Tab-separated table of C-alpha atoms in Angstrom:
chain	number	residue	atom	x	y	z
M	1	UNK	CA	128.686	86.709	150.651
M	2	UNK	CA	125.796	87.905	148.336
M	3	UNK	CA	122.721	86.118	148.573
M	4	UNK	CA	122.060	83.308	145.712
M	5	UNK	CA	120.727	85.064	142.513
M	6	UNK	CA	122.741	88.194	143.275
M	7	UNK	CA	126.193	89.274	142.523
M	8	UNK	CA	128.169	92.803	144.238
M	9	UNK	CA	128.847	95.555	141.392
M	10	UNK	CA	132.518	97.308	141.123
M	11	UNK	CA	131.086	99.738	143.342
M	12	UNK	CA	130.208	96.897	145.945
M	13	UNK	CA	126.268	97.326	145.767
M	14	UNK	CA	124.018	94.146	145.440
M	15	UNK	CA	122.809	93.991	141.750
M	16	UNK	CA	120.458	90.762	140.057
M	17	UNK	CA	122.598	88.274	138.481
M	18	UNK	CA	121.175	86.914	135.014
M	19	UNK	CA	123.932	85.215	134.121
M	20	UNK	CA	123.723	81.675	132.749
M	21	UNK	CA	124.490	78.819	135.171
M	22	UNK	CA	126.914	76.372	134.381
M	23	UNK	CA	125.087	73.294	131.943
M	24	UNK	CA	122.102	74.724	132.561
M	25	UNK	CA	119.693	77.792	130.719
M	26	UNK	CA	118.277	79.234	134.002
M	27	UNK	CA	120.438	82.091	135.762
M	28	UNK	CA	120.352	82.417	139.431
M	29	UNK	CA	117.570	84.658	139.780
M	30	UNK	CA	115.540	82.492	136.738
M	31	UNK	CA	116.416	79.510	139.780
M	32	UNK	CA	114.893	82.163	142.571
M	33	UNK	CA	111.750	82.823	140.639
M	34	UNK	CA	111.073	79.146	139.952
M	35	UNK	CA	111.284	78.657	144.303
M	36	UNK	CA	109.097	81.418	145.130
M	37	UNK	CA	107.120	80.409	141.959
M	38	UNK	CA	106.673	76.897	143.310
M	39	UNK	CA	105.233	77.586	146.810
M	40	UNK	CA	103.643	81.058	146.564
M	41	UNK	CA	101.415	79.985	143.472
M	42	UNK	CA	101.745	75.986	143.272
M	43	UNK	CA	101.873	75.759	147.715
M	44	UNK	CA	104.689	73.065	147.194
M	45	UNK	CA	106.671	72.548	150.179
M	46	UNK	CA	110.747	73.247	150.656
M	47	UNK	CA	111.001	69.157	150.615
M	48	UNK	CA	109.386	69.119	146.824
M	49	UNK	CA	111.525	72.354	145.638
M	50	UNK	CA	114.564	70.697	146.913
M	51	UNK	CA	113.746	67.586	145.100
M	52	UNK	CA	112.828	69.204	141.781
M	53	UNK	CA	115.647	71.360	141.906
M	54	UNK	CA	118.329	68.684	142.521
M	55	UNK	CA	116.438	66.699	139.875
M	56	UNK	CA	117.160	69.274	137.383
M	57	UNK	CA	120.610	69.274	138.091
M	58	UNK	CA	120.677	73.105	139.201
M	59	UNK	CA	124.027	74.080	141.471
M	60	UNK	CA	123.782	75.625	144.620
M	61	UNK	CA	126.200	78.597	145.376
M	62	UNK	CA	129.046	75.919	147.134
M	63	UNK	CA	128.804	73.925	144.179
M	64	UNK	CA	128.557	76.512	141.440
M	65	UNK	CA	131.691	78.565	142.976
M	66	UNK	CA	133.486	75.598	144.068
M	67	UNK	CA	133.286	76.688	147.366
M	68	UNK	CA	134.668	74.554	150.921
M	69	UNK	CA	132.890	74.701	154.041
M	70	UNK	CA	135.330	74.358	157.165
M	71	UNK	CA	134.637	71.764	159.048
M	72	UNK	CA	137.349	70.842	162.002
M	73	UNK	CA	140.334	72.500	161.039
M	74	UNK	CA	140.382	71.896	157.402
M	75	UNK	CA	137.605	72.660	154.442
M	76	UNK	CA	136.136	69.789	152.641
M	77	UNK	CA	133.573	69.837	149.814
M	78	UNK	CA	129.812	70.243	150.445
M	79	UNK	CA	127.428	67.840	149.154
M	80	UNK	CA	126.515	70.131	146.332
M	81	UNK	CA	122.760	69.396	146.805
M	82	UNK	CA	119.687	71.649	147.492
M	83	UNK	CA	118.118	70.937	150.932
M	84	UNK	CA	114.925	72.010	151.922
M	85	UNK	CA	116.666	74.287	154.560
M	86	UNK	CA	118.342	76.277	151.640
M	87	UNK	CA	115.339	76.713	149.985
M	88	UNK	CA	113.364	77.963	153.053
M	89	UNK	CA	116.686	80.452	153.979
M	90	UNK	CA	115.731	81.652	150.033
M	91	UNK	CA	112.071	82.148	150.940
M	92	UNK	CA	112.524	84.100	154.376
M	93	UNK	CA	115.344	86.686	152.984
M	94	UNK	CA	113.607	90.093	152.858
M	95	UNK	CA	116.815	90.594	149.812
M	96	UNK	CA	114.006	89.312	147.175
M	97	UNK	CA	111.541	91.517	147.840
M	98	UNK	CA	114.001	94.399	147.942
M	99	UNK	CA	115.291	94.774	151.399
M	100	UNK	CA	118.586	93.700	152.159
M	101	UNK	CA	119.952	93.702	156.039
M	102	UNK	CA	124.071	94.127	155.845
M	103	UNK	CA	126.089	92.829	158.614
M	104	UNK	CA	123.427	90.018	160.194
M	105	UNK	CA	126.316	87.657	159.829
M	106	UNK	CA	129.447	89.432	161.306
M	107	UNK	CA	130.637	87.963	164.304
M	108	UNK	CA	131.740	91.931	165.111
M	109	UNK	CA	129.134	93.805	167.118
M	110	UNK	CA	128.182	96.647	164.981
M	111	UNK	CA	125.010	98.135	163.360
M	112	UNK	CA	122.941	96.017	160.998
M	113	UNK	CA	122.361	98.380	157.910
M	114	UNK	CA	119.289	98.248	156.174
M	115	UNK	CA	119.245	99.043	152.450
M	116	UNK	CA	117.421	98.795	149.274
M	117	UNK	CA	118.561	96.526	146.555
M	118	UNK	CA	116.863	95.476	143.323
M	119	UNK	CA	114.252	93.267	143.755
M	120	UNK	CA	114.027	89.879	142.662
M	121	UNK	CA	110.028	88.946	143.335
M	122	UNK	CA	107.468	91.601	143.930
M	123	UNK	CA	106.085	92.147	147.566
M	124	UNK	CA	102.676	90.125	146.757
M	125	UNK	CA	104.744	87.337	145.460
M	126	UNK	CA	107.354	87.242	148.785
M	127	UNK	CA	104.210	87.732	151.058
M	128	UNK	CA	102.313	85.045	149.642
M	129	UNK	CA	104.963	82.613	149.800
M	130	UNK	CA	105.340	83.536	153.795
M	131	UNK	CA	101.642	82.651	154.270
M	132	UNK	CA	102.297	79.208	152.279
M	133	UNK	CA	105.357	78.842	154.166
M	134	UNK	CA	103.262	78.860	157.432
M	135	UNK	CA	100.726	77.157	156.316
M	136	UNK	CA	102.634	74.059	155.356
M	137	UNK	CA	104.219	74.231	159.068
M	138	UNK	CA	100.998	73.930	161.098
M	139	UNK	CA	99.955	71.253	158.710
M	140	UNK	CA	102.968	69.326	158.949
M	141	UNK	CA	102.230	69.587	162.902
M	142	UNK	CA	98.820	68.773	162.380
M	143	UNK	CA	99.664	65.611	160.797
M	144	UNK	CA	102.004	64.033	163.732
M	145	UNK	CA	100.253	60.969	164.963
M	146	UNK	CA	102.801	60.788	167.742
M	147	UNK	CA	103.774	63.036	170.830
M	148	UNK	CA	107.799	63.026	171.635
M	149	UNK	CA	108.325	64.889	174.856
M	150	UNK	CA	112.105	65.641	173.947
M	151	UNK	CA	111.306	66.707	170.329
M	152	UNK	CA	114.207	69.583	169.413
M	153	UNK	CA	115.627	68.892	172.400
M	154	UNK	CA	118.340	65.752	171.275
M	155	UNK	CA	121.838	66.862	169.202
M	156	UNK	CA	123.624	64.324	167.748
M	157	UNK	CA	127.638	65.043	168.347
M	158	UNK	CA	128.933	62.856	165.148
M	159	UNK	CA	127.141	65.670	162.395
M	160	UNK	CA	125.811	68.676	164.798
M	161	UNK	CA	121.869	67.738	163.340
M	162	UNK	CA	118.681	67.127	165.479
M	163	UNK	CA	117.529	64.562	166.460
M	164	UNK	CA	113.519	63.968	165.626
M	165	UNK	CA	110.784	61.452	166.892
M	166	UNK	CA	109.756	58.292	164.929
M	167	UNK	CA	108.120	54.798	165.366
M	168	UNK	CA	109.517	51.882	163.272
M	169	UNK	CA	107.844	48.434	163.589
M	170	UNK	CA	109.147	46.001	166.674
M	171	UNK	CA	107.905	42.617	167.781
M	172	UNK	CA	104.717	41.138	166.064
M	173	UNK	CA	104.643	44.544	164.083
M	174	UNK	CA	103.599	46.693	166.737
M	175	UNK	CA	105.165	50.274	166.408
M	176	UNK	CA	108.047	51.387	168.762
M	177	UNK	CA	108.884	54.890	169.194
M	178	UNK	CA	112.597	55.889	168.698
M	179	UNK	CA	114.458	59.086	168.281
M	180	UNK	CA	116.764	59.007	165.293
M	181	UNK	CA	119.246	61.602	164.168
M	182	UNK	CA	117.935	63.526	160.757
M	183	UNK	CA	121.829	63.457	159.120
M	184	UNK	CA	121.173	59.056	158.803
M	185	UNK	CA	119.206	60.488	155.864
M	186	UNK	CA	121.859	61.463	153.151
M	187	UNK	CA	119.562	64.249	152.057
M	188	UNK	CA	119.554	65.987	155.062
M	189	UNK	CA	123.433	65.091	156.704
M	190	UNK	CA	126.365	67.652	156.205
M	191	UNK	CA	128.766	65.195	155.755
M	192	UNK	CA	128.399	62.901	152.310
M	193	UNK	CA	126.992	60.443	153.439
M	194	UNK	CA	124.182	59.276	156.124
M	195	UNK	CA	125.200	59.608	160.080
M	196	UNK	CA	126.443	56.763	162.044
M	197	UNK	CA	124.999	57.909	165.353
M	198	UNK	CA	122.468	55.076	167.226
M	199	UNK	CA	118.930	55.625	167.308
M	200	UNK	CA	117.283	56.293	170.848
M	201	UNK	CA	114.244	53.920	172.455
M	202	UNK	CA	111.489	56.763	173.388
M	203	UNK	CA	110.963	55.230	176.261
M	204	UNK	CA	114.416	54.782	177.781
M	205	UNK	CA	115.333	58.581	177.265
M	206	UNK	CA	111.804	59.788	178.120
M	207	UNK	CA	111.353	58.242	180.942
M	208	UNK	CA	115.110	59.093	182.554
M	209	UNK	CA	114.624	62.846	181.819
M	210	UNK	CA	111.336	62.958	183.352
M	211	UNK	CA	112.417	61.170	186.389
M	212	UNK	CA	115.026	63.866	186.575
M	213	UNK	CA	112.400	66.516	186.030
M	214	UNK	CA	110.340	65.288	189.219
M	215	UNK	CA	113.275	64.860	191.264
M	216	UNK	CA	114.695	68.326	190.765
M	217	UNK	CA	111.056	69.540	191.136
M	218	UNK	CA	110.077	67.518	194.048
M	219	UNK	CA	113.316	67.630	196.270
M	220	UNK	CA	115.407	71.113	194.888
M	221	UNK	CA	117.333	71.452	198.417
M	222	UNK	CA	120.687	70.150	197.209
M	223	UNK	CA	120.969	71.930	193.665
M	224	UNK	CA	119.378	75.238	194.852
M	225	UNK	CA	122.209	74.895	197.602
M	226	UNK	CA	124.548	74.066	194.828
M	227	UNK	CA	123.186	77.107	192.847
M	228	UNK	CA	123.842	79.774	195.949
M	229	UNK	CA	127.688	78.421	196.247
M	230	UNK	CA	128.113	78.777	192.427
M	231	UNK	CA	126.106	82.316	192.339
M	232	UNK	CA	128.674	83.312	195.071
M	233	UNK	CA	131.715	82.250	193.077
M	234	UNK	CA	130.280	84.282	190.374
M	235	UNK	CA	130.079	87.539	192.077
M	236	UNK	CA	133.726	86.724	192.945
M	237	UNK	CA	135.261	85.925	189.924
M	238	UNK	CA	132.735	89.706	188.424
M	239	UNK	CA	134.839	91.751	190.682
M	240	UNK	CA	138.352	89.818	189.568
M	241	UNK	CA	137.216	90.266	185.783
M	242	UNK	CA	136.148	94.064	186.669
M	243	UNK	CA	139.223	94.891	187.403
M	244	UNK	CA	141.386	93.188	184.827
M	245	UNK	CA	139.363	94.690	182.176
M	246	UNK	CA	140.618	97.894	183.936
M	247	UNK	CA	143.942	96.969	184.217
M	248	UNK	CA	144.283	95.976	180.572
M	249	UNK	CA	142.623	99.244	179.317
M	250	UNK	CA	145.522	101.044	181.152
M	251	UNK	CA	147.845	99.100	178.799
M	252	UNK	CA	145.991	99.680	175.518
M	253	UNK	CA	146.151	103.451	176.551
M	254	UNK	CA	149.713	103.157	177.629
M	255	UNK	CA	150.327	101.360	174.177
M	256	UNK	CA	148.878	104.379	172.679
M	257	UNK	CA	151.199	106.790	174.438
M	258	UNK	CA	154.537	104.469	173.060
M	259	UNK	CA	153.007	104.777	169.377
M	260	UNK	CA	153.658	108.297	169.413
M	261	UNK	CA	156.715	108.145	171.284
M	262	UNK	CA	157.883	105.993	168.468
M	263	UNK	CA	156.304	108.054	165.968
M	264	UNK	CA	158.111	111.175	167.613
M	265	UNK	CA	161.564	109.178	166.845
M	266	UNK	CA	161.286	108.682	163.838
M	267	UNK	CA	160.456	112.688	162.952
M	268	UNK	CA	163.607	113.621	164.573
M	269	UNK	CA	165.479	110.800	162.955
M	270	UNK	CA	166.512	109.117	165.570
M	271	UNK	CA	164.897	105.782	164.075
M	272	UNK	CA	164.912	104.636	160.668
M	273	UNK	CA	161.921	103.274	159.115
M	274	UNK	CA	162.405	100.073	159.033
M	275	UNK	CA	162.423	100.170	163.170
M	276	UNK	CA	159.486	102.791	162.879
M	277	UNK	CA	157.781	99.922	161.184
M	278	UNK	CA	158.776	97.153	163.091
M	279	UNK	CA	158.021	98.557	166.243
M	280	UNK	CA	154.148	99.952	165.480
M	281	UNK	CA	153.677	96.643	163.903
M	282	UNK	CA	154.834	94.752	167.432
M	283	UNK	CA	152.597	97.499	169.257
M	284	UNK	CA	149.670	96.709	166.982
M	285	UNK	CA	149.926	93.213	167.527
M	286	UNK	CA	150.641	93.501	171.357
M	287	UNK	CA	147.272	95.601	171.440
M	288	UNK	CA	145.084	93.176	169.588
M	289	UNK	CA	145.999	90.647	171.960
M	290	UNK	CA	145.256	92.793	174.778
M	291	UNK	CA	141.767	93.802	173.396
M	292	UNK	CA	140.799	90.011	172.505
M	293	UNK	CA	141.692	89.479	175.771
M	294	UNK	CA	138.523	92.328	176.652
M	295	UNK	CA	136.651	91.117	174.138
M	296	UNK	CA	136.626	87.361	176.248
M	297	UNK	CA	136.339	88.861	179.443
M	298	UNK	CA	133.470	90.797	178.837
M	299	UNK	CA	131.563	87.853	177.233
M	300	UNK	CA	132.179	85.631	180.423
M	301	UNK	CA	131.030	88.263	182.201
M	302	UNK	CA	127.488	88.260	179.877
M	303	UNK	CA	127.612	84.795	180.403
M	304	UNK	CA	127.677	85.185	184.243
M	305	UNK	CA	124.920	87.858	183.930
M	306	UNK	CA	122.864	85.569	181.934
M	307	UNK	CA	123.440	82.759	184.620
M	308	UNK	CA	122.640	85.376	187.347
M	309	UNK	CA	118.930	85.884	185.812
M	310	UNK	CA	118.889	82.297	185.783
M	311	UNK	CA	119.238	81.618	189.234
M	312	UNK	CA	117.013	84.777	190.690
M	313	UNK	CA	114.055	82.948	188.832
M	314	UNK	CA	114.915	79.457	189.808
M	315	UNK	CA	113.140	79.861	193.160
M	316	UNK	CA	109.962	81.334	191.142
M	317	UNK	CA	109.944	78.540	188.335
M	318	UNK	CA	110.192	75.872	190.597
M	319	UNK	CA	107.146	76.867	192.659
M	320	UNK	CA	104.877	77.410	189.621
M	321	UNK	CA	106.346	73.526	188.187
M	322	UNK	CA	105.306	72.190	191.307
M	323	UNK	CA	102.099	73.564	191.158
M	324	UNK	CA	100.815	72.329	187.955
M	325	UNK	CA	101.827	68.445	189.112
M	326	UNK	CA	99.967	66.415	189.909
M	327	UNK	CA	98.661	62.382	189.630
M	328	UNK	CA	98.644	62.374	186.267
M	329	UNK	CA	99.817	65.658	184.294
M	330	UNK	CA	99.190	65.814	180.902
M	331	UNK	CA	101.257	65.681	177.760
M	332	UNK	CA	101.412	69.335	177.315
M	333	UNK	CA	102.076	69.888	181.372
M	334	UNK	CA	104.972	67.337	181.441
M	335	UNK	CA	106.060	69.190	177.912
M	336	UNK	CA	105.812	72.464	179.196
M	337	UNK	CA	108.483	71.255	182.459
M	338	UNK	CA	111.021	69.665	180.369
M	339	UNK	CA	111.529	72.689	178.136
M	340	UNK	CA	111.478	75.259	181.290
M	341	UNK	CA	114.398	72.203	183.271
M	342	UNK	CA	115.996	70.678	179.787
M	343	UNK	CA	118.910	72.778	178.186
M	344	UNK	CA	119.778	70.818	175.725
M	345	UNK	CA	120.149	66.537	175.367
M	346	UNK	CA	123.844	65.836	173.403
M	347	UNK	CA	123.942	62.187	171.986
M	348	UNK	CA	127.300	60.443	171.726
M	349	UNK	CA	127.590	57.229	169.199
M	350	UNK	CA	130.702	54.844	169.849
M	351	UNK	CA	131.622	53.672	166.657
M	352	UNK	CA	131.160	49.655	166.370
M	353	UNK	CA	134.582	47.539	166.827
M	354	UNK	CA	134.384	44.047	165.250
M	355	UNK	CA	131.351	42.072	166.330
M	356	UNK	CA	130.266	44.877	169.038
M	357	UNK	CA	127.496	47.135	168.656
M	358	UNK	CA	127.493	50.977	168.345
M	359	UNK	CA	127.399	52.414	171.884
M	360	UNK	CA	125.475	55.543	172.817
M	361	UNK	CA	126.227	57.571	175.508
M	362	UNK	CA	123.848	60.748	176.679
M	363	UNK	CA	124.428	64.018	178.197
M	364	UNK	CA	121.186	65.831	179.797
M	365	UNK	CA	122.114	69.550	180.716
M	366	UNK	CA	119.828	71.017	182.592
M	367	UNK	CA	119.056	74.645	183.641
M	368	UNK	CA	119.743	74.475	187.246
M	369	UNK	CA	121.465	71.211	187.634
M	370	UNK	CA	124.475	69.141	187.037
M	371	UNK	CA	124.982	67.665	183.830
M	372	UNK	CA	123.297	63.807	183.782
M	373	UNK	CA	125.029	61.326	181.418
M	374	UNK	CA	123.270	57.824	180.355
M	375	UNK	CA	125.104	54.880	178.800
M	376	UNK	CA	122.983	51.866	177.700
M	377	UNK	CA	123.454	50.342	180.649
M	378	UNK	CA	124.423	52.880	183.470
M	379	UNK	CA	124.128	56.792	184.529
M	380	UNK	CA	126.687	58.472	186.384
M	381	UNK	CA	126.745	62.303	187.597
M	382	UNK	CA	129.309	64.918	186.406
M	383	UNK	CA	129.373	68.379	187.420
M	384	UNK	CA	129.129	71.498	184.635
């Protein structure tokens, strides 16, 4: 897919696309201009763009092409609206100041090609908007008034966004501190429409995940036990995988060596060529299969590696967490150990059924420890 304001040429190279957009008199690189415009020389931020933009009534690529995004197992319509995400992808791609990267997105491993391509902005213009770019981050950081210990850390399972930090007002108008979902804004959800999924007391989840924290820190016998079992599976299950890999490489080879059997057939006309074809067209497929099969071997075994690291620096984490408790750790210490122990926080929302409240159910994965899962009213344990 060519990035927005470009099109590919008959001879499949990027070139600038001027053409008119659809009920509108700016063309897609007129629309690129106007972003890089807005924030290198104006410093607007990708919120404002967005807004102006979508104000304007320009189409984004989805909408322009009438493209589907696949969500599930079928493709349903995006919203058709610029978000301040897009507009920061447009700012960040090197393709508008000339350098275009070809194959970031395959999911196939193979070389990412750098090339030159016509540029859309000059070099001052792209650099300048970086700085502005930056700029409006740290200020946007300088200007929280609240700390969240689990900030990027919550995922909300009904629309895949983050969940962020923010105080509404409780009792007598004194401000409580929640974590809500960023998709319960229609502006920023993927599906059309705001997010159903139940906001999160600070408190409640802060407080359980730090408890953990201590815990695991405190008294590590029983999951670094648990780790050593589970490394020792590991090693197992390497050798089993090993040698599978091996055995199904013998096949692919083998597969190779009835190809040109077949292939030697048909030359003497033993086969026709309908059979010639039928039968390379069965090997072909019997090989793919086999060579998927590789392909998800070898990434459990990555996987495993990766888990392997994990576990020969447990021992070496833990002591230096342990070390920088104490009484009364600060902000910044207890941030630092729940983003060295916290994998990730997923956030379940039961939907409401008749009178009943929306139900929320969280799962805590941590590095080196079984999964935790809270309910509003209980927690119960469940292994990985």
């Amino acid at each position: 897919m060519s990035p927005y304001g470009y099109r590919v040429d008959s001879d499949g190279y990027l070139e600038i696309c001027e053409d008119l957009l659809p009920n509108s008199d700016m063309t897609e690189a007129g629309v690129v201009r106007l972003i890089f415009h807005m924030l290198a020389n104006q410093g607007h931020s990708c919120i404002k763009v967005s807004n102006y933009l979508n104000a304007l009534g320009i189409p984004t690529s989805y909408a322009k092409d009438d493209r589907k995004i696949t969500r599930g197992k079928r493709k349903e319509n995006t919203a058709g609206i610029w978000r301040p995400s897009r507009i920061r992808g447009i700012i960040t791609n090197t393709s508008y100041k000339g350098v275009h990267f070809y194959g970031k997105r395959s999911t196939r491993k193979r070389d990412v090609i750098e090339r030159e391509v016509p540029a859309i902005v000059d070099v001052e213009t792209w650099e300048k908007a970086q700085k502005v770019l930056r700029s409006n981050q740290i200020e946007a950081m300088r200007n929280i008034k609240n700390q969240y210990l689990l900030r990027s850390l919550l995922k909300c399972q009904c629309c895949g966004l983050t969940y962020v930090g923010i105080h509404y007002p409780g009792s007598k108008r004194a401000l409580k501190g929640y974590y809500t979902c960023t998709g319960k804004q229609a502006y920023n959800g993927p599906m059309q429409g705001k997010c159903t999924s139940k906001n999160l007391p600070q408190d409640w989840i802060e407080d359980l995940v730090w408890r953990d924290c201590l815990a695991f820190i405190n008294q590590p016998g029983e999951t670094l036990q648990e780790i050593a079992a589970a490394r020792e599976v590991i090693q197992t299950e390497k050798v089993d995988l090993e040698s599978e890999i091996a055995l199904i490489q013998k096949s692919i080879d083998d597969k190779d060596i009835e190809r040109q059997s077949i292939l030697d057939l048909f030359r003497k006309s033993i086969i026709t060529f309908t059979d010639l074809e039928k039968q390379i067209q069965k090997i072909n497929q019997e090989k793919e299969i086999l060579e998927q099969r590789i392909k998800e071997i070898r990434t459990s075994l990555q996987v495993d590696r990766d888990y392997s690291t994990k576990v020969m620096n447990a021992f070496q984490l833990l002591t230096s967490l342990r070390n920088k408790l104490d009484d009364n750790p600060s902000f910044e210490t207890r941030r630092e150990i729940v983003k060295a122990l916290v994998q990730r926080i997923q956030v379940y929302t039961t939907p409401s059924v008749g009178s009943k409240r929306p139900r929320s159910s969280v799962t805590v994965q941590y590095c080196f420890a079984k999964d935790i899962i809270y309910t509003d009213k209980d927690c119960t344990n469940q292994l990985t």
